[in-house]
Amino acid sequence: MKILSAGLKEKIGMKLETYTFKVEKGKIKELALAIGDLREEYLNGEVILPTFPTVIDFWGGGASTSDLLGLNVKKVLHGEQEYEYLGEIKPGDEITVTGVVEKVYTKAAMNFVILKKEFVNQHGETVLISRSTVIERH
């Protein structure tokens, strides 16, 4: 079994960049069109799609997680994504996202990094917790 990349184990508990994202109707429509879900409530931006937090992740943060963790981006894969909804994200909300490296381990010649992010609306309510698995092949 290969040992974790140099310094990766020490990244457990590391805080990720905090960012804020305004949920705009246009972004809701773009996602609906991109995945082919043409329900009227999505196209007019009245309701978010269940996977909309991925849009928040891609458009909200500035720093590359791979860079922050010192991973070789040419060997990085997105492994798994989990959303735990605790409230409702609505059009017009301003969502602030904080994240932390929750766990790291090595398995089958790959490093696995579990990132936990909390999505909080402008009222201070945690509306979502996400966990994503980043895989770095050796």
PDB file of C-alpha atoms in Angstrom:
ATOM      1  CA  MET A   1       0.000   0.000   0.000  1.00  0.00           C
ATOM      2  CA  LYS A   2       1.387   3.381  -0.997  1.00  0.00           C
ATOM      3  CA  ILE A   3       1.596   6.105   1.608  1.00  0.00           C
ATOM      4  CA  LEU A   4      -0.438   9.277   1.134  1.00  0.00           C
ATOM      5  CA  SER A   5       1.155  12.038  -0.923  1.00  0.00           C
ATOM      6  CA  ALA A   6       3.631  14.058   1.081  1.00  0.00           C
ATOM      7  CA  GLY A   7       1.777  16.270   3.496  1.00  0.00           C
ATOM      8  CA  LEU A   8      -1.718  15.188   2.433  1.00  0.00           C
ATOM      9  CA  LYS A   9      -2.559  13.585   5.790  1.00  0.00           C
ATOM     10  CA  GLU A  10      -1.680  16.876   7.486  1.00  0.00           C
ATOM     11  CA  LYS A  11      -4.418  18.554   5.413  1.00  0.00           C
ATOM     12  CA  ILE A  12      -7.175  16.944   7.519  1.00  0.00           C
ATOM     13  CA  GLY A  13      -9.047  19.796   9.183  1.00  0.00           C
ATOM     14  CA  MET A  14      -7.737  22.377   6.709  1.00  0.00           C
ATOM     15  CA  LYS A  15     -10.315  25.044   5.941  1.00  0.00           C
ATOM     16  CA  LEU A  16     -11.127  25.744   2.297  1.00  0.00           C
ATOM     17  CA  GLU A  17     -11.735  29.170   0.797  1.00  0.00           C
ATOM     18  CA  THR A  18     -15.041  30.722   1.941  1.00  0.00           C
ATOM     19  CA  TYR A  19     -17.134  32.264  -0.815  1.00  0.00           C
ATOM     20  CA  THR A  20     -20.608  33.697  -1.401  1.00  0.00           C
ATOM     21  CA  PHE A  21     -22.839  33.015  -4.401  1.00  0.00           C
ATOM     22  CA  LYS A  22     -26.083  34.764  -5.352  1.00  0.00           C
ATOM     23  CA  VAL A  23     -28.636  32.294  -6.744  1.00  0.00           C
ATOM     24  CA  GLU A  24     -29.754  33.872 -10.025  1.00  0.00           C
ATOM     25  CA  LYS A  25     -32.640  32.706 -12.193  1.00  0.00           C
ATOM     26  CA  GLY A  26     -30.418  32.675 -15.279  1.00  0.00           C
ATOM     27  CA  LYS A  27     -28.045  30.130 -13.732  1.00  0.00           C
ATOM     28  CA  ILE A  28     -31.000  27.907 -12.789  1.00  0.00           C
ATOM     29  CA  LYS A  29     -32.210  28.010 -16.402  1.00  0.00           C
ATOM     30  CA  GLU A  30     -28.693  27.318 -17.755  1.00  0.00           C
ATOM     31  CA  LEU A  31     -28.412  24.159 -15.649  1.00  0.00           C
ATOM     32  CA  ALA A  32     -31.881  22.965 -16.675  1.00  0.00           C
ATOM     33  CA  LEU A  33     -31.018  23.438 -20.358  1.00  0.00           C
ATOM     34  CA  ALA A  34     -27.604  21.789 -19.937  1.00  0.00           C
ATOM     35  CA  ILE A  35     -29.064  18.612 -18.450  1.00  0.00           C
ATOM     36  CA  GLY A  36     -32.225  18.636 -20.588  1.00  0.00           C
ATOM     37  CA  ASP A  37     -34.712  19.004 -17.714  1.00  0.00           C
ATOM     38  CA  LEU A  38     -37.157  21.402 -19.337  1.00  0.00           C
ATOM     39  CA  ARG A  39     -39.704  21.758 -16.542  1.00  0.00           C
ATOM     40  CA  GLU A  40     -41.243  25.213 -16.615  1.00  0.00           C
ATOM     41  CA  GLU A  41     -40.367  25.985 -12.975  1.00  0.00           C
ATOM     42  CA  TYR A  42     -36.684  25.375 -13.771  1.00  0.00           C
ATOM     43  CA  LEU A  43     -36.684  27.262 -17.077  1.00  0.00           C
ATOM     44  CA  ASN A  44     -38.219  30.362 -15.525  1.00  0.00           C
ATOM     45  CA  GLY A  45     -35.890  30.107 -12.518  1.00  0.00           C
ATOM     46  CA  GLU A  46     -38.626  29.780  -9.882  1.00  0.00           C
ATOM     47  CA  VAL A  47     -37.254  26.546  -8.361  1.00  0.00           C
ATOM     48  CA  ILE A  48     -33.699  25.201  -8.185  1.00  0.00           C
ATOM     49  CA  LEU A  49     -32.777  21.753  -9.443  1.00  0.00           C
ATOM     50  CA  PRO A  50     -31.616  19.238  -6.788  1.00  0.00           C
ATOM     51  CA  THR A  51     -28.045  19.324  -8.112  1.00  0.00           C
ATOM     52  CA  PHE A  52     -27.850  23.146  -8.304  1.00  0.00           C
ATOM     53  CA  PRO A  53     -25.263  23.267  -5.467  1.00  0.00           C
ATOM     54  CA  THR A  54     -22.769  21.970  -8.052  1.00  0.00           C
ATOM     55  CA  VAL A  55     -23.282  25.261  -9.927  1.00  0.00           C
ATOM     56  CA  ILE A  56     -22.601  27.140  -6.689  1.00  0.00           C
ATOM     57  CA  ASP A  57     -19.371  25.152  -6.276  1.00  0.00           C
ATOM     58  CA  PHE A  58     -18.163  25.725  -9.839  1.00  0.00           C
ATOM     59  CA  TRP A  59     -19.062  29.408 -10.092  1.00  0.00           C
ATOM     60  CA  GLY A  60     -18.605  30.531  -6.479  1.00  0.00           C
ATOM     61  CA  GLY A  61     -15.116  29.548  -5.438  1.00  0.00           C
ATOM     62  CA  GLY A  62     -11.961  30.974  -6.896  1.00  0.00           C
ATOM     63  CA  ALA A  63      -9.162  28.744  -5.675  1.00  0.00           C
ATOM     64  CA  SER A  64      -8.538  25.291  -7.115  1.00  0.00           C
ATOM     65  CA  THR A  65      -9.001  22.587  -4.490  1.00  0.00           C
ATOM     66  CA  SER A  66      -6.319  20.507  -6.231  1.00  0.00           C
ATOM     67  CA  ASP A  67      -3.867  23.401  -5.906  1.00  0.00           C
ATOM     68  CA  LEU A  68      -4.747  23.986  -2.241  1.00  0.00           C
ATOM     69  CA  LEU A  69      -4.184  20.305  -1.456  1.00  0.00           C
ATOM     70  CA  GLY A  70      -1.057  19.989  -3.601  1.00  0.00           C
ATOM     71  CA  LEU A  71      -2.616  17.338  -5.854  1.00  0.00           C
ATOM     72  CA  ASN A  72      -1.439  16.585  -9.385  1.00  0.00           C
ATOM     73  CA  VAL A  73      -4.406  17.924 -11.372  1.00  0.00           C
ATOM     74  CA  LYS A  74      -3.555  15.608 -14.296  1.00  0.00           C
ATOM     75  CA  LYS A  75      -4.254  12.645 -12.017  1.00  0.00           C
ATOM     76  CA  VAL A  76      -7.354  13.965 -10.220  1.00  0.00           C
ATOM     77  CA  LEU A  77     -10.846  12.526 -10.623  1.00  0.00           C
ATOM     78  CA  HIS A  78     -14.188  13.515  -9.087  1.00  0.00           C
ATOM     79  CA  GLY A  79     -15.325  10.416  -7.217  1.00  0.00           C
ATOM     80  CA  GLU A  80     -18.606  10.966  -5.430  1.00  0.00           C
ATOM     81  CA  GLN A  81     -20.981  13.780  -4.486  1.00  0.00           C
ATOM     82  CA  GLU A  82     -23.534  13.780  -1.685  1.00  0.00           C
ATOM     83  CA  TYR A  83     -26.064  16.477  -0.744  1.00  0.00           C
ATOM     84  CA  GLU A  84     -27.891  16.634   2.580  1.00  0.00           C
ATOM     85  CA  TYR A  85     -30.648  19.218   2.327  1.00  0.00           C
ATOM     86  CA  LEU A  86     -31.486  20.836   5.656  1.00  0.00           C
ATOM     87  CA  GLY A  87     -33.531  23.682   4.211  1.00  0.00           C
ATOM     88  CA  GLU A  88     -34.519  25.174   0.883  1.00  0.00           C
ATOM     89  CA  ILE A  89     -32.251  27.134  -1.439  1.00  0.00           C
ATOM     90  CA  LYS A  90     -34.341  29.712  -3.272  1.00  0.00           C
ATOM     91  CA  PRO A  91     -33.773  32.041  -6.227  1.00  0.00           C
ATOM     92  CA  GLY A  92     -32.329  35.307  -4.926  1.00  0.00           C
ATOM     93  CA  ASP A  93     -30.621  33.690  -1.924  1.00  0.00           C
ATOM     94  CA  GLU A  94     -27.046  34.587  -1.116  1.00  0.00           C
ATOM     95  CA  ILE A  95     -25.319  31.374  -0.143  1.00  0.00           C
ATOM     96  CA  THR A  96     -22.038  31.441   1.771  1.00  0.00           C
ATOM     97  CA  VAL A  97     -20.029  28.241   1.520  1.00  0.00           C
ATOM     98  CA  THR A  98     -17.407  27.126   4.011  1.00  0.00           C
ATOM     99  CA  GLY A  99     -15.474  23.906   3.649  1.00  0.00           C
ATOM    100  CA  VAL A 100     -13.011  21.640   5.360  1.00  0.00           C
ATOM    101  CA  VAL A 101     -10.923  18.596   4.492  1.00  0.00           C
ATOM    102  CA  GLU A 102     -12.792  15.982   6.500  1.00  0.00           C
ATOM    103  CA  LYS A 103     -10.839  12.809   5.761  1.00  0.00           C
ATOM    104  CA  VAL A 104      -7.995  11.435   3.620  1.00  0.00           C
ATOM    105  CA  TYR A 105      -6.980   7.845   2.928  1.00  0.00           C
ATOM    106  CA  THR A 106      -5.211   5.655   0.365  1.00  0.00           C
ATOM    107  CA  LYS A 107      -6.803   2.656  -1.343  1.00  0.00           C
ATOM    108  CA  ALA A 108      -5.947   0.715  -4.519  1.00  0.00           C
ATOM    109  CA  ALA A 109      -3.011   2.998  -5.429  1.00  0.00           C
ATOM    110  CA  MET A 110      -5.121   6.154  -5.135  1.00  0.00           C
ATOM    111  CA  ASN A 111      -5.484   8.975  -2.601  1.00  0.00           C
ATOM    112  CA  PHE A 112      -9.037   9.825  -1.524  1.00  0.00           C
ATOM    113  CA  VAL A 113      -9.866  13.244  -0.070  1.00  0.00           C
ATOM    114  CA  ILE A 114     -13.304  13.867   1.456  1.00  0.00           C
ATOM    115  CA  LEU A 115     -14.371  17.525   1.434  1.00  0.00           C
ATOM    116  CA  LYS A 116     -17.276  18.696   3.581  1.00  0.00           C
ATOM    117  CA  LYS A 117     -18.977  21.992   2.738  1.00  0.00           C
ATOM    118  CA  GLU A 118     -21.735  23.875   4.535  1.00  0.00           C
ATOM    119  CA  PHE A 119     -24.064  26.153   2.585  1.00  0.00           C
ATOM    120  CA  VAL A 120     -25.583  28.959   4.686  1.00  0.00           C
ATOM    121  CA  ASN A 121     -28.160  31.441   3.397  1.00  0.00           C
ATOM    122  CA  GLN A 122     -28.318  35.178   4.066  1.00  0.00           C
ATOM    123  CA  HIS A 123     -30.478  34.510   7.162  1.00  0.00           C
ATOM    124  CA  GLY A 124     -27.733  32.422   8.800  1.00  0.00           C
ATOM    125  CA  GLU A 125     -29.577  29.143   8.166  1.00  0.00           C
ATOM    126  CA  THR A 126     -27.564  26.089   7.104  1.00  0.00           C
ATOM    127  CA  VAL A 127     -29.540  24.869   4.088  1.00  0.00           C
ATOM    128  CA  LEU A 128     -27.215  22.173   2.781  1.00  0.00           C
ATOM    129  CA  ILE A 129     -24.207  20.056   3.683  1.00  0.00           C
ATOM    130  CA  SER A 130     -22.261  18.504   0.836  1.00  0.00           C
ATOM    131  CA  ARG A 131     -19.525  15.915   0.801  1.00  0.00           C
ATOM    132  CA  SER A 132     -17.400  15.281  -2.232  1.00  0.00           C
ATOM    133  CA  THR A 133     -14.675  12.762  -2.859  1.00  0.00           C
ATOM    134  CA  VAL A 134     -11.603  13.849  -4.793  1.00  0.00           C
ATOM    135  CA  ILE A 135      -9.434  11.000  -6.070  1.00  0.00           C
ATOM    136  CA  GLU A 136      -5.775  11.342  -7.004  1.00  0.00           C
ATOM    137  CA  ARG A 137      -4.371   8.408  -8.944  1.00  0.00           C
ATOM    138  CA  HIS A 138      -0.763   7.471  -8.141  1.00  0.00           C
TER     139      HIS A 138
END
